[in-house]
């Protein structure tokens, strides 16, 4: 049973470029959440997808967008990259019908913006 | 902002119990207490959660005070592999809000 997988592992981009990160949830999970973790900080919630729609969103600008596919996998897109977007991007999956908020995290994608 | 307060760092001798405190004085009645940990350069890992009763699983024990305003995560026999940042989070049906956590260093 595969856990949460993310690709790529590392990515280097320059300012102004666009990036797409990918996530496959744990088998049986239907909800995907994305987090940004800057160096030395805890993860910060970006948004959550369920049934192919964005359900909740944190305090992130519209440059951050996402998508969820019918197989529950998800993409995070960031446009017009800034130096401050350099961070570890984490994907977490969960089961919407669960009575509690246990999330399974992937290993993350390390994005460096130069 | 995180609704929890944790000490920034703690040390624990290998083989001894590690007791990690967390204050969550504004917790609501329907909110659970969750503990996650993050080993360097990995994604956070779920450890345990509880509502008002003490809980135990194969990884740890969670002790929640009767007024639910604080809790303690107990790793009964800490090993070097338990060195990590430990996050205490209170959450209902809302996104997880991480603070800076407690950096636990297990020392040989």
PDB file of C-alpha atoms in Angstrom:
ATOM      1  CA  UNK A   1       0.000   0.000   0.000  1.00  0.00           C
ATOM      2  CA  UNK A   2       1.743   3.121  -1.262  1.00  0.00           C
ATOM      3  CA  UNK A   3       1.767   6.160   0.953  1.00  0.00           C
ATOM      4  CA  UNK A   4       1.618   9.730  -0.294  1.00  0.00           C
ATOM      5  CA  UNK A   5       4.006  10.371  -3.137  1.00  0.00           C
ATOM      6  CA  UNK A   6       5.188  13.705  -4.509  1.00  0.00           C
ATOM      7  CA  UNK A   7       7.154  14.733  -7.556  1.00  0.00           C
ATOM      8  CA  UNK A   8       9.623  16.089  -8.247  1.00  0.00           C
ATOM      9  CA  UNK A   9      11.809  15.785  -5.156  1.00  0.00           C
ATOM     10  CA  UNK A  10      13.754  18.951  -5.877  1.00  0.00           C
ATOM     11  CA  UNK A  11      13.225  21.799  -8.292  1.00  0.00           C
ATOM     12  CA  UNK A  12      15.133  24.959  -9.147  1.00  0.00           C
ATOM     13  CA  UNK A  13      13.389  27.849 -10.891  1.00  0.00           C
ATOM     14  CA  UNK A  14      14.078  31.515 -11.518  1.00  0.00           C
ATOM     15  CA  UNK A  15      11.975  34.494 -10.532  1.00  0.00           C
ATOM     16  CA  UNK A  16       8.918  35.018 -12.705  1.00  0.00           C
ATOM     17  CA  UNK A  17       8.699  31.425 -13.844  1.00  0.00           C
ATOM     18  CA  UNK A  18       5.826  29.042 -13.209  1.00  0.00           C
ATOM     19  CA  UNK A  19       5.998  25.669 -11.472  1.00  0.00           C
ATOM     20  CA  UNK A  20       3.754  22.623 -11.136  1.00  0.00           C
ATOM     21  CA  UNK A  21       4.105  20.149  -8.292  1.00  0.00           C
ATOM     22  CA  UNK A  22       2.335  16.803  -8.184  1.00  0.00           C
ATOM     23  CA  UNK A  23       0.904  14.608  -5.467  1.00  0.00           C
ATOM     24  CA  UNK A  24      -0.649  11.157  -5.337  1.00  0.00           C
ATOM     25  CA  UNK A  25      -2.627  10.478  -2.165  1.00  0.00           C
ATOM     26  CA  UNK A  26      -2.496   7.403   0.006  1.00  0.00           C
ATOM     27  CA  UNK A  27      -4.651   4.585  -1.341  1.00  0.00           C
ATOM     28  CA  UNK A  28      -8.251   5.011  -0.249  1.00  0.00           C
ATOM     29  CA  UNK A  29      -7.938   8.713   0.530  1.00  0.00           C
ATOM     30  CA  UNK A  30     -10.051  11.271  -1.296  1.00  0.00           C
ATOM     31  CA  UNK A  31      -8.875  14.610   0.102  1.00  0.00           C
ATOM     32  CA  UNK A  32      -5.601  16.380  -0.603  1.00  0.00           C
ATOM     33  CA  UNK A  33      -4.162  19.352   1.260  1.00  0.00           C
ATOM     34  CA  UNK A  34      -1.101  21.386   0.351  1.00  0.00           C
ATOM     35  CA  UNK A  35       1.273  23.091   2.778  1.00  0.00           C
ATOM     36  CA  UNK A  36       4.262  25.393   2.403  1.00  0.00           C
ATOM     37  CA  UNK A  37       7.113  25.076   4.878  1.00  0.00           C
ATOM     38  CA  UNK A  38       9.741  27.787   4.961  1.00  0.00           C
ATOM     39  CA  UNK A  39      13.071  27.055   6.581  1.00  0.00           C
ATOM     40  CA  UNK A  40      12.780  26.910  10.361  1.00  0.00           C
ATOM     41  CA  UNK A  41       9.006  27.263  10.361  1.00  0.00           C
ATOM     42  CA  UNK A  42       6.090  24.884  10.708  1.00  0.00           C
ATOM     43  CA  UNK A  43       4.059  23.975   7.622  1.00  0.00           C
ATOM     44  CA  UNK A  44       1.502  26.589   6.542  1.00  0.00           C
ATOM     45  CA  UNK A  45      -1.799  25.511   4.974  1.00  0.00           C
ATOM     46  CA  UNK A  46      -2.291  26.590   1.351  1.00  0.00           C
ATOM     47  CA  UNK A  47      -5.523  24.869   0.304  1.00  0.00           C
ATOM     48  CA  UNK A  48      -7.479  21.642   0.338  1.00  0.00           C
ATOM     49  CA  UNK A  49      -9.161  19.743  -2.500  1.00  0.00           C
ATOM     50  CA  UNK A  50     -12.043  17.323  -2.324  1.00  0.00           C
ATOM     51  CA  UNK A  51     -14.246  16.094  -5.167  1.00  0.00           C
ATOM     52  CA  UNK A  52     -12.067  18.060  -7.592  1.00  0.00           C
ATOM     53  CA  UNK A  53     -12.902  21.391  -5.982  1.00  0.00           C
ATOM     54  CA  UNK A  54     -11.002  23.725  -3.706  1.00  0.00           C
ATOM     55  CA  UNK A  55     -12.797  23.478  -0.366  1.00  0.00           C
ATOM     56  CA  UNK A  56     -10.672  25.546   2.004  1.00  0.00           C
ATOM     57  CA  UNK A  57      -7.889  28.038   1.462  1.00  0.00           C
ATOM     58  CA  UNK A  58      -5.253  29.562   3.663  1.00  0.00           C
ATOM     59  CA  UNK A  59      -3.754  33.041   3.431  1.00  0.00           C
ATOM     60  CA  UNK A  60      -1.986  32.626   0.091  1.00  0.00           C
ATOM     61  CA  UNK A  61      -2.285  34.835  -3.022  1.00  0.00           C
ATOM     62  CA  UNK A  62      -4.010  33.817  -6.227  1.00  0.00           C
ATOM     63  CA  UNK A  63      -0.617  32.988  -7.738  1.00  0.00           C
ATOM     64  CA  UNK A  64      -1.086  29.692  -5.918  1.00  0.00           C
ATOM     65  CA  UNK A  65      -3.653  27.484  -7.597  1.00  0.00           C
ATOM     66  CA  UNK A  66      -4.407  23.817  -7.703  1.00  0.00           C
ATOM     67  CA  UNK A  67      -6.298  21.022  -9.263  1.00  0.00           C
ATOM     68  CA  UNK A  68      -7.578  17.623  -8.258  1.00  0.00           C
ATOM     69  CA  UNK A  69      -8.153  14.855 -10.759  1.00  0.00           C
ATOM     70  CA  UNK A  70     -10.815  12.121 -10.765  1.00  0.00           C
ATOM     71  CA  UNK A  71      -8.264   9.644  -9.393  1.00  0.00           C
ATOM     72  CA  UNK A  72      -7.787  12.012  -6.398  1.00  0.00           C
ATOM     73  CA  UNK A  73      -4.251  13.021  -7.358  1.00  0.00           C
ATOM     74  CA  UNK A  74      -3.517  16.713  -7.226  1.00  0.00           C
ATOM     75  CA  UNK A  75      -1.330  19.458  -8.623  1.00  0.00           C
ATOM     76  CA  UNK A  76      -0.120  22.692  -7.074  1.00  0.00           C
ATOM     77  CA  UNK A  77       0.699  25.499  -9.488  1.00  0.00           C
ATOM     78  CA  UNK A  78       2.584  28.645  -8.577  1.00  0.00           C
ATOM     79  CA  UNK A  79       2.825  31.481 -11.095  1.00  0.00           C
ATOM     80  CA  UNK A  80       5.198  34.442 -11.206  1.00  0.00           C
ATOM     81  CA  UNK A  81       7.601  32.894  -8.748  1.00  0.00           C
ATOM     82  CA  UNK A  82       9.186  35.093  -6.098  1.00  0.00           C
ATOM     83  CA  UNK A  83      12.334  34.458  -4.111  1.00  0.00           C
ATOM     84  CA  UNK A  84      10.110  34.073  -1.042  1.00  0.00           C
ATOM     85  CA  UNK A  85       8.370  31.083  -2.609  1.00  0.00           C
ATOM     86  CA  UNK A  86      11.471  29.009  -1.922  1.00  0.00           C
ATOM     87  CA  UNK A  87      10.284  26.365   0.513  1.00  0.00           C
ATOM     88  CA  UNK A  88       9.420  22.728   1.070  1.00  0.00           C
ATOM     89  CA  UNK A  89       5.964  22.027  -0.381  1.00  0.00           C
ATOM     90  CA  UNK A  90       4.118  19.251   1.371  1.00  0.00           C
ATOM     91  CA  UNK A  91       1.093  17.320   0.237  1.00  0.00           C
ATOM     92  CA  UNK A  92      -1.120  15.547   2.756  1.00  0.00           C
ATOM     93  CA  UNK A  93      -3.998  13.175   2.115  1.00  0.00           C
ATOM     94  CA  UNK A  94      -6.926  12.203   4.277  1.00  0.00           C
ATOM     95  CA  UNK A  95     -10.357  10.632   4.141  1.00  0.00           C
ATOM     96  CA  UNK A  96     -13.194  13.142   4.091  1.00  0.00           C
ATOM     97  CA  UNK A  97     -15.586  10.842   5.909  1.00  0.00           C
ATOM     98  CA  UNK A  98     -13.205  10.276   8.804  1.00  0.00           C
ATOM     99  CA  UNK A  99     -14.414  11.614  12.117  1.00  0.00           C
ATOM    100  CA  UNK A 100     -11.013  13.026  12.910  1.00  0.00           C
ATOM    101  CA  UNK A 101      -8.316  14.976  11.118  1.00  0.00           C
ATOM    102  CA  UNK A 102      -5.500  12.461  10.631  1.00  0.00           C
ATOM    103  CA  UNK A 103      -3.462  13.477   7.616  1.00  0.00           C
ATOM    104  CA  UNK A 104      -0.716  11.505   5.916  1.00  0.00           C
ATOM    105  CA  UNK A 105       2.098  13.618   4.530  1.00  0.00           C
ATOM    106  CA  UNK A 106       4.346  13.007   1.580  1.00  0.00           C
ATOM    107  CA  UNK A 107       8.103  13.644   1.622  1.00  0.00           C
ATOM    108  CA  UNK A 108       7.700  17.055   0.025  1.00  0.00           C
ATOM    109  CA  UNK A 109       9.113  18.917  -2.955  1.00  0.00           C
ATOM    110  CA  UNK A 110      11.992  21.284  -2.239  1.00  0.00           C
ATOM    111  CA  UNK A 111      11.555  24.373  -4.448  1.00  0.00           C
ATOM    112  CA  UNK A 112      14.402  26.836  -4.826  1.00  0.00           C
ATOM    113  CA  UNK A 113      13.741  30.132  -6.605  1.00  0.00           C
ATOM    114  CA  UNK A 114      16.824  31.993  -7.800  1.00  0.00           C
TER     115      UNK A 114
ATOM    116  CA  UNK B   1      -1.963  31.543  14.258  1.00  0.00           C
ATOM    117  CA  UNK B   2      -1.406  28.325  16.150  1.00  0.00           C
ATOM    118  CA  UNK B   3      -3.651  27.842  19.170  1.00  0.00           C
ATOM    119  CA  UNK B   4      -0.943  25.973  21.059  1.00  0.00           C
ATOM    120  CA  UNK B   5       2.180  26.884  23.003  1.00  0.00           C
ATOM    121  CA  UNK B   6       5.158  24.548  23.189  1.00  0.00           C
ATOM    122  CA  UNK B   7       8.723  24.927  24.490  1.00  0.00           C
ATOM    123  CA  UNK B   8      11.100  25.506  21.584  1.00  0.00           C
ATOM    124  CA  UNK B   9      13.481  22.711  22.534  1.00  0.00           C
ATOM    125  CA  UNK B  10      14.047  19.813  24.927  1.00  0.00           C
ATOM    126  CA  UNK B  11      16.729  17.200  25.525  1.00  0.00           C
ATOM    127  CA  UNK B  12      16.167  13.623  26.616  1.00  0.00           C
ATOM    128  CA  UNK B  13      18.594  10.826  27.433  1.00  0.00           C
ATOM    129  CA  UNK B  14      18.299   7.728  25.279  1.00  0.00           C
ATOM    130  CA  UNK B  15      16.146   5.074  26.952  1.00  0.00           C
ATOM    131  CA  UNK B  16      14.411   7.542  29.222  1.00  0.00           C
ATOM    132  CA  UNK B  17      10.855   8.806  28.858  1.00  0.00           C
ATOM    133  CA  UNK B  18      10.417  12.035  26.901  1.00  0.00           C
ATOM    134  CA  UNK B  19       7.563  14.206  28.169  1.00  0.00           C
ATOM    135  CA  UNK B  20       6.593  16.984  25.772  1.00  0.00           C
ATOM    136  CA  UNK B  21       4.153  19.584  27.139  1.00  0.00           C
ATOM    137  CA  UNK B  22       1.615  21.638  25.214  1.00  0.00           C
ATOM    138  CA  UNK B  23      -0.714  24.419  26.315  1.00  0.00           C
ATOM    139  CA  UNK B  24      -3.987  24.934  24.457  1.00  0.00           C
ATOM    140  CA  UNK B  25      -6.071  27.046  26.818  1.00  0.00           C
ATOM    141  CA  UNK B  26      -8.505  28.242  24.103  1.00  0.00           C
ATOM    142  CA  UNK B  27      -9.416  24.785  22.842  1.00  0.00           C
ATOM    143  CA  UNK B  28     -13.074  24.384  21.844  1.00  0.00           C
ATOM    144  CA  UNK B  29     -15.305  21.523  22.882  1.00  0.00           C
ATOM    145  CA  UNK B  30     -15.262  19.843  19.485  1.00  0.00           C
ATOM    146  CA  UNK B  31     -11.538  20.201  18.865  1.00  0.00           C
ATOM    147  CA  UNK B  32      -9.132  17.320  19.129  1.00  0.00           C
ATOM    148  CA  UNK B  33      -5.501  17.487  20.220  1.00  0.00           C
ATOM    149  CA  UNK B  34      -3.152  16.083  17.588  1.00  0.00           C
ATOM    150  CA  UNK B  35       0.542  15.368  17.749  1.00  0.00           C
ATOM    151  CA  UNK B  36       2.741  15.124  14.686  1.00  0.00           C
ATOM    152  CA  UNK B  37       6.487  14.927  14.395  1.00  0.00           C
ATOM    153  CA  UNK B  38       8.875  15.859  11.612  1.00  0.00           C
ATOM    154  CA  UNK B  39      12.215  14.221  11.269  1.00  0.00           C
ATOM    155  CA  UNK B  40      14.749  16.332   9.413  1.00  0.00           C
ATOM    156  CA  UNK B  41      13.924  16.787   5.706  1.00  0.00           C
ATOM    157  CA  UNK B  42      10.868  14.511   5.832  1.00  0.00           C
ATOM    158  CA  UNK B  43       7.139  15.198   5.847  1.00  0.00           C
ATOM    159  CA  UNK B  44       5.327  15.359   9.195  1.00  0.00           C
ATOM    160  CA  UNK B  45       4.236  12.043  10.654  1.00  0.00           C
ATOM    161  CA  UNK B  46       1.024  11.554  12.624  1.00  0.00           C
ATOM    162  CA  UNK B  47       1.644  10.233  16.142  1.00  0.00           C
ATOM    163  CA  UNK B  48      -1.554  10.287  18.161  1.00  0.00           C
ATOM    164  CA  UNK B  49      -4.678  12.299  18.878  1.00  0.00           C
ATOM    165  CA  UNK B  50      -7.258  12.632  21.638  1.00  0.00           C
ATOM    166  CA  UNK B  51     -10.380  14.491  22.635  1.00  0.00           C
ATOM    167  CA  UNK B  52     -10.572  14.292  26.418  1.00  0.00           C
ATOM    168  CA  UNK B  53      -9.470  10.826  27.460  1.00  0.00           C
ATOM    169  CA  UNK B  54      -5.889   9.685  27.700  1.00  0.00           C
ATOM    170  CA  UNK B  55      -4.773   7.718  24.675  1.00  0.00           C
ATOM    171  CA  UNK B  56      -1.993   5.221  23.980  1.00  0.00           C
ATOM    172  CA  UNK B  57      -0.749   3.595  20.815  1.00  0.00           C
ATOM    173  CA  UNK B  58       2.400   1.826  19.704  1.00  0.00           C
ATOM    174  CA  UNK B  59       4.282   5.097  19.368  1.00  0.00           C
ATOM    175  CA  UNK B  60       3.298   7.193  22.353  1.00  0.00           C
ATOM    176  CA  UNK B  61       0.852   8.119  25.083  1.00  0.00           C
ATOM    177  CA  UNK B  62      -1.192  11.304  25.242  1.00  0.00           C
ATOM    178  CA  UNK B  63      -2.257  12.716  28.579  1.00  0.00           C
ATOM    179  CA  UNK B  64      -4.915  15.453  28.455  1.00  0.00           C
ATOM    180  CA  UNK B  65      -5.782  17.428  31.576  1.00  0.00           C
ATOM    181  CA  UNK B  66      -9.349  17.299  32.815  1.00  0.00           C
ATOM    182  CA  UNK B  67     -10.000  20.914  31.779  1.00  0.00           C
ATOM    183  CA  UNK B  68      -8.429  20.122  28.376  1.00  0.00           C
ATOM    184  CA  UNK B  69      -6.266  23.235  28.531  1.00  0.00           C
ATOM    185  CA  UNK B  70      -3.013  21.336  28.302  1.00  0.00           C
ATOM    186  CA  UNK B  71      -1.614  17.974  27.312  1.00  0.00           C
ATOM    187  CA  UNK B  72       1.590  15.954  27.428  1.00  0.00           C
ATOM    188  CA  UNK B  73       2.972  13.615  24.811  1.00  0.00           C
ATOM    189  CA  UNK B  74       4.989  10.779  26.324  1.00  0.00           C
ATOM    190  CA  UNK B  75       7.536   8.730  24.423  1.00  0.00           C
ATOM    191  CA  UNK B  76       8.154   5.973  26.988  1.00  0.00           C
ATOM    192  CA  UNK B  77      11.640   4.889  25.920  1.00  0.00           C
ATOM    193  CA  UNK B  78      13.179   7.521  23.647  1.00  0.00           C
ATOM    194  CA  UNK B  79      15.681   6.407  21.022  1.00  0.00           C
ATOM    195  CA  UNK B  80      18.020   8.418  18.829  1.00  0.00           C
ATOM    196  CA  UNK B  81      15.522   7.992  15.986  1.00  0.00           C
ATOM    197  CA  UNK B  82      12.969   9.983  17.992  1.00  0.00           C
ATOM    198  CA  UNK B  83      15.037  13.137  17.490  1.00  0.00           C
ATOM    199  CA  UNK B  84      12.627  15.410  15.612  1.00  0.00           C
ATOM    200  CA  UNK B  85      10.405  18.482  15.810  1.00  0.00           C
ATOM    201  CA  UNK B  86       7.158  17.636  17.591  1.00  0.00           C
ATOM    202  CA  UNK B  87       4.030  19.625  16.792  1.00  0.00           C
ATOM    203  CA  UNK B  88       0.978  19.876  19.023  1.00  0.00           C
ATOM    204  CA  UNK B  89      -2.131  20.957  17.095  1.00  0.00           C
ATOM    205  CA  UNK B  90      -5.738  21.520  18.072  1.00  0.00           C
ATOM    206  CA  UNK B  91      -8.243  21.060  15.288  1.00  0.00           C
ATOM    207  CA  UNK B  92     -11.879  20.356  14.649  1.00  0.00           C
ATOM    208  CA  UNK B  93     -12.907  19.987  11.038  1.00  0.00           C
ATOM    209  CA  UNK B  94     -10.443  22.664   9.996  1.00  0.00           C
ATOM    210  CA  UNK B  95      -7.013  22.637   8.362  1.00  0.00           C
ATOM    211  CA  UNK B  96      -4.094  21.763  10.592  1.00  0.00           C
ATOM    212  CA  UNK B  97      -2.371  24.883  11.930  1.00  0.00           C
ATOM    213  CA  UNK B  98       1.252  24.181  12.783  1.00  0.00           C
ATOM    214  CA  UNK B  99       3.277  26.300  15.177  1.00  0.00           C
ATOM    215  CA  UNK B 100       7.035  26.029  15.486  1.00  0.00           C
ATOM    216  CA  UNK B 101       6.837  22.905  17.640  1.00  0.00           C
ATOM    217  CA  UNK B 102       9.358  21.502  20.104  1.00  0.00           C
ATOM    218  CA  UNK B 103      12.718  20.324  18.852  1.00  0.00           C
ATOM    219  CA  UNK B 104      13.447  17.143  20.820  1.00  0.00           C
ATOM    220  CA  UNK B 105      17.043  15.993  20.897  1.00  0.00           C
ATOM    221  CA  UNK B 106      17.620  12.467  22.179  1.00  0.00           C
ATOM    222  CA  UNK B 107      21.138  12.149  23.519  1.00  0.00           C
ATOM    223  CA  UNK B 108      23.129   8.909  23.768  1.00  0.00           C
TER     224      UNK B 108
END
